Amino acid sequence: MSTIILGIESSCDDTSAAVISDGILCSNVIASQKVHEQFGGVVPELASRAHQQNILPVVSEALRQAGITCKDLDAIAFTRGPGLLGSLLVGTSFAKGMAIGLDIPTVDVNHLHGHVLSHFIKESEDQEVPEFPFICLLVSGGNSQIILVRSPFDMEMLGTTIDDAAGEAFDKCAKVMGLPYPGGPHIDRIAAEGDPNSFKFAKPHIPGLDYSFSGLKTSFLYTVRDNIKANPDFIEERKSDLAASLQKTIIDILIDKLAIAVKETKVNAVAIGGGVSANSGVRNAVEDFCKRRRIKAWIPKRSFTTDNAAMVAIAGYYKYLKGEFCSLDKPPYSKVEV
């Protein structure tokens, strides 16, 4: 008998459902929310309402694509946190209600753990997955972390951001440049046409393996402000150079700390995860970094970098095999649990 897990993800502004059977991905459906673009960022109340509208058709479509019915499920995995509390409540409540109706267990998943374990999503039986231990550079809109992964259940955070994350730096600077939200993909596209050495932005000097991107953001804003005074068309004329220099600086900050982590832990593999890992510059930089050190680089498919239920389902699958189930009285949480 196969072990079939339904995963549900609703931590921010994407409603997603996926089905995994014995660790093999059968479906992964995502409904994105366009309503936030006009506001330049995610509006929590609007996100919650959109989740309520999307979750039933998304789950139904995931089951249909997997060729199964509700009665075939062994468990339901769901993101319990961190994330937007209202959005998490929608996914959590739906998962619990569905599990009660089917009389099957629920498995709660940490959203960040899901990103780390996205490398274990298999689309075929013979697909290669990482060996433990490895370092995961987790970079997204709200998190920039270096994690030592010893097993699906043993992850040690070696460093994290003390203020803005890399994704926030991309988005906030993109907004100054007049680019649509989310700004990261637009920065990535425009940067390909610019000179990454055109501008020098501040780099932090934070001890240890922690990150900081607030100084970079401020340096970027001051550069734009000072140049606009002399030339009102500065942003439009130098947009690609600004994007390329910003992207290079962020990548340098990420790689500098990653190099220290690899040296200290002596691991022979590095993985990346999170929304910013879709950035072509980040992907190329990590590949080059690993090639120079002759260690293995694990670069996820772009479809598994953003918030998706496939990563929730695979994380839930491992917890299910271990017998770690979630009691129905556990509420969602908005911040990282220590």
PDB file of N, CA, C and O in Angstrom, residues 72-98:
ATOM      1  N   ASP A  72      -8.407   8.160  -0.459  1.00  0.00           N
ATOM      2  CA  ASP A  72      -7.102   7.519  -0.650  1.00  0.00           C
ATOM      3  C   ASP A  72      -6.012   8.120   0.236  1.00  0.00           C
ATOM      4  O   ASP A  72      -4.913   7.556   0.335  1.00  0.00           O
ATOM      5  N   LEU A  73      -6.305   9.241   0.880  1.00  0.00           N
ATOM      6  CA  LEU A  73      -5.290   9.947   1.662  1.00  0.00           C
ATOM      7  C   LEU A  73      -4.995   9.251   2.986  1.00  0.00           C
ATOM      8  O   LEU A  73      -5.890   8.742   3.651  1.00  0.00           O
ATOM      9  N   ASP A  74      -3.714   9.263   3.351  1.00  0.00           N
ATOM     10  CA  ASP A  74      -3.298   8.724   4.652  1.00  0.00           C
ATOM     11  C   ASP A  74      -3.136   9.820   5.692  1.00  0.00           C
ATOM     12  O   ASP A  74      -3.247   9.563   6.893  1.00  0.00           O
ATOM     13  N   ALA A  75      -2.834  11.033   5.244  1.00  0.00           N
ATOM     14  CA  ALA A  75      -2.662  12.152   6.171  1.00  0.00           C
ATOM     15  C   ALA A  75      -2.697  13.461   5.396  1.00  0.00           C
ATOM     16  O   ALA A  75      -2.521  13.480   4.167  1.00  0.00           O
ATOM     17  N   ILE A  76      -2.911  14.538   6.128  1.00  0.00           N
ATOM     18  CA  ILE A  76      -2.895  15.885   5.540  1.00  0.00           C
ATOM     19  C   ILE A  76      -1.816  16.697   6.243  1.00  0.00           C
ATOM     20  O   ILE A  76      -1.833  16.869   7.461  1.00  0.00           O
ATOM     21  N   ALA A  77      -0.867  17.163   5.462  1.00  0.00           N
ATOM     22  CA  ALA A  77       0.198  18.026   5.985  1.00  0.00           C
ATOM     23  C   ALA A  77      -0.151  19.473   5.660  1.00  0.00           C
ATOM     24  O   ALA A  77      -0.642  19.766   4.572  1.00  0.00           O
ATOM     25  N   PHE A  78       0.107  20.360   6.600  1.00  0.00           N
ATOM     26  CA  PHE A  78      -0.228  21.757   6.383  1.00  0.00           C
ATOM     27  C   PHE A  78       0.834  22.653   7.014  1.00  0.00           C
ATOM     28  O   PHE A  78       1.500  22.268   7.979  1.00  0.00           O
ATOM     29  N   THR A  79       0.991  23.845   6.464  1.00  0.00           N
ATOM     30  CA  THR A  79       1.923  24.818   7.031  1.00  0.00           C
ATOM     31  C   THR A  79       1.285  25.446   8.261  1.00  0.00           C
ATOM     32  O   THR A  79       0.245  26.101   8.167  1.00  0.00           O
ATOM     33  N   ARG A  80       1.930  25.263   9.426  1.00  0.00           N
ATOM     34  CA  ARG A  80       1.416  25.849  10.670  1.00  0.00           C
ATOM     35  C   ARG A  80       2.103  27.172  10.979  1.00  0.00           C
ATOM     36  O   ARG A  80       1.623  27.950  11.786  1.00  0.00           O
ATOM     37  N   GLY A  81       3.224  27.448  10.341  1.00  0.00           N
ATOM     38  CA  GLY A  81       3.930  28.704  10.535  1.00  0.00           C
ATOM     39  C   GLY A  81       5.368  28.554  10.079  1.00  0.00           C
ATOM     40  O   GLY A  81       5.807  27.457   9.737  1.00  0.00           O
ATOM     41  N   PRO A  82       6.112  29.642  10.070  1.00  0.00           N
ATOM     42  CA  PRO A  82       5.666  31.019  10.265  1.00  0.00           C
ATOM     43  C   PRO A  82       5.009  31.583   9.006  1.00  0.00           C
ATOM     44  O   PRO A  82       5.097  30.983   7.935  1.00  0.00           O
ATOM     45  N   GLY A  83       4.369  32.742   9.172  1.00  0.00           N
ATOM     46  CA  GLY A  83       3.684  33.367   8.054  1.00  0.00           C
ATOM     47  C   GLY A  83       2.670  34.379   8.539  1.00  0.00           C
ATOM     48  O   GLY A  83       2.684  34.787   9.712  1.00  0.00           O
ATOM     49  N   LEU A  84       1.781  34.791   7.657  1.00  0.00           N
ATOM     50  CA  LEU A  84       0.701  35.704   8.020  1.00  0.00           C
ATOM     51  C   LEU A  84      -0.366  34.913   8.767  1.00  0.00           C
ATOM     52  O   LEU A  84      -0.869  33.905   8.254  1.00  0.00           O
ATOM     53  N   LEU A  85      -0.716  35.373   9.970  1.00  0.00           N
ATOM     54  CA  LEU A  85      -1.588  34.582  10.823  1.00  0.00           C
ATOM     55  C   LEU A  85      -2.950  34.310  10.192  1.00  0.00           C
ATOM     56  O   LEU A  85      -3.463  33.193  10.248  1.00  0.00           O
ATOM     57  N   GLY A  86      -3.546  35.320   9.563  1.00  0.00           N
ATOM     58  CA  GLY A  86      -4.854  35.126   8.933  1.00  0.00           C
ATOM     59  C   GLY A  86      -4.798  34.116   7.805  1.00  0.00           C
ATOM     60  O   GLY A  86      -5.693  33.274   7.659  1.00  0.00           O
ATOM     61  N   SER A  87      -3.733  34.170   7.005  1.00  0.00           N
ATOM     62  CA  SER A  87      -3.575  33.221   5.907  1.00  0.00           C
ATOM     63  C   SER A  87      -3.366  31.805   6.440  1.00  0.00           C
ATOM     64  O   SER A  87      -3.939  30.840   5.925  1.00  0.00           O
ATOM     65  N   LEU A  88      -2.536  31.685   7.469  1.00  0.00           N
ATOM     66  CA  LEU A  88      -2.280  30.378   8.080  1.00  0.00           C
ATOM     67  C   LEU A  88      -3.540  29.780   8.675  1.00  0.00           C
ATOM     68  O   LEU A  88      -3.750  28.559   8.620  1.00  0.00           O
ATOM     69  N   LEU A  89      -4.392  30.626   9.250  1.00  0.00           N
ATOM     70  CA  LEU A  89      -5.644  30.137   9.849  1.00  0.00           C
ATOM     71  C   LEU A  89      -6.532  29.459   8.809  1.00  0.00           C
ATOM     72  O   LEU A  89      -7.196  28.463   9.117  1.00  0.00           O
ATOM     73  N   VAL A  90      -6.532  29.991   7.591  1.00  0.00           N
ATOM     74  CA  VAL A  90      -7.354  29.397   6.539  1.00  0.00           C
ATOM     75  C   VAL A  90      -6.879  27.988   6.219  1.00  0.00           C
ATOM     76  O   VAL A  90      -7.653  27.024   6.211  1.00  0.00           O
ATOM     77  N   GLY A  91      -5.579  27.840   5.968  1.00  0.00           N
ATOM     78  CA  GLY A  91      -5.036  26.526   5.627  1.00  0.00           C
ATOM     79  C   GLY A  91      -5.112  25.548   6.776  1.00  0.00           C
ATOM     80  O   GLY A  91      -5.449  24.367   6.588  1.00  0.00           O
ATOM     81  N   THR A  92      -4.801  26.027   7.991  1.00  0.00           N
ATOM     82  CA  THR A  92      -4.843  25.173   9.172  1.00  0.00           C
ATOM     83  C   THR A  92      -6.253  24.665   9.438  1.00  0.00           C
ATOM     84  O   THR A  92      -6.473  23.470   9.685  1.00  0.00           O
ATOM     85  N   SER A  93      -7.222  25.562   9.391  1.00  0.00           N
ATOM     86  CA  SER A  93      -8.611  25.184   9.666  1.00  0.00           C
ATOM     87  C   SER A  93      -9.143  24.212   8.623  1.00  0.00           C
ATOM     88  O   SER A  93      -9.841  23.242   8.946  1.00  0.00           O
ATOM     89  N   PHE A  94      -8.799  24.465   7.352  1.00  0.00           N
ATOM     90  CA  PHE A  94      -9.254  23.575   6.290  1.00  0.00           C
ATOM     91  C   PHE A  94      -8.664  22.183   6.466  1.00  0.00           C
ATOM     92  O   PHE A  94      -9.365  21.170   6.348  1.00  0.00           O
ATOM     93  N   ALA A  95      -7.353  22.129   6.735  1.00  0.00           N
ATOM     94  CA  ALA A  95      -6.685  20.835   6.896  1.00  0.00           C
ATOM     95  C   ALA A  95      -7.275  20.045   8.062  1.00  0.00           C
ATOM     96  O   ALA A  95      -7.534  18.838   7.950  1.00  0.00           O
ATOM     97  N   LYS A  96      -7.501  20.713   9.178  1.00  0.00           N
ATOM     98  CA  LYS A  96      -8.052  20.029  10.350  1.00  0.00           C
ATOM     99  C   LYS A  96      -9.479  19.543  10.086  1.00  0.00           C
ATOM    100  O   LYS A  96      -9.842  18.420  10.435  1.00  0.00           O
ATOM    101  N   GLY A  97     -10.282  20.407   9.465  1.00  0.00           N
ATOM    102  CA  GLY A  97     -11.657  20.010   9.178  1.00  0.00           C
ATOM    103  C   GLY A  97     -11.733  18.841   8.220  1.00  0.00           C
ATOM    104  O   GLY A  97     -12.524  17.910   8.412  1.00  0.00           O
ATOM    105  N   MET A  98     -10.885  18.859   7.207  1.00  0.00           N
ATOM    106  CA  MET A  98     -10.860  17.762   6.238  1.00  0.00           C
ATOM    107  C   MET A  98     -10.384  16.475   6.890  1.00  0.00           C
ATOM    108  O   MET A  98     -10.923  15.383   6.625  1.00  0.00           O
TER     109      MET A  98
END
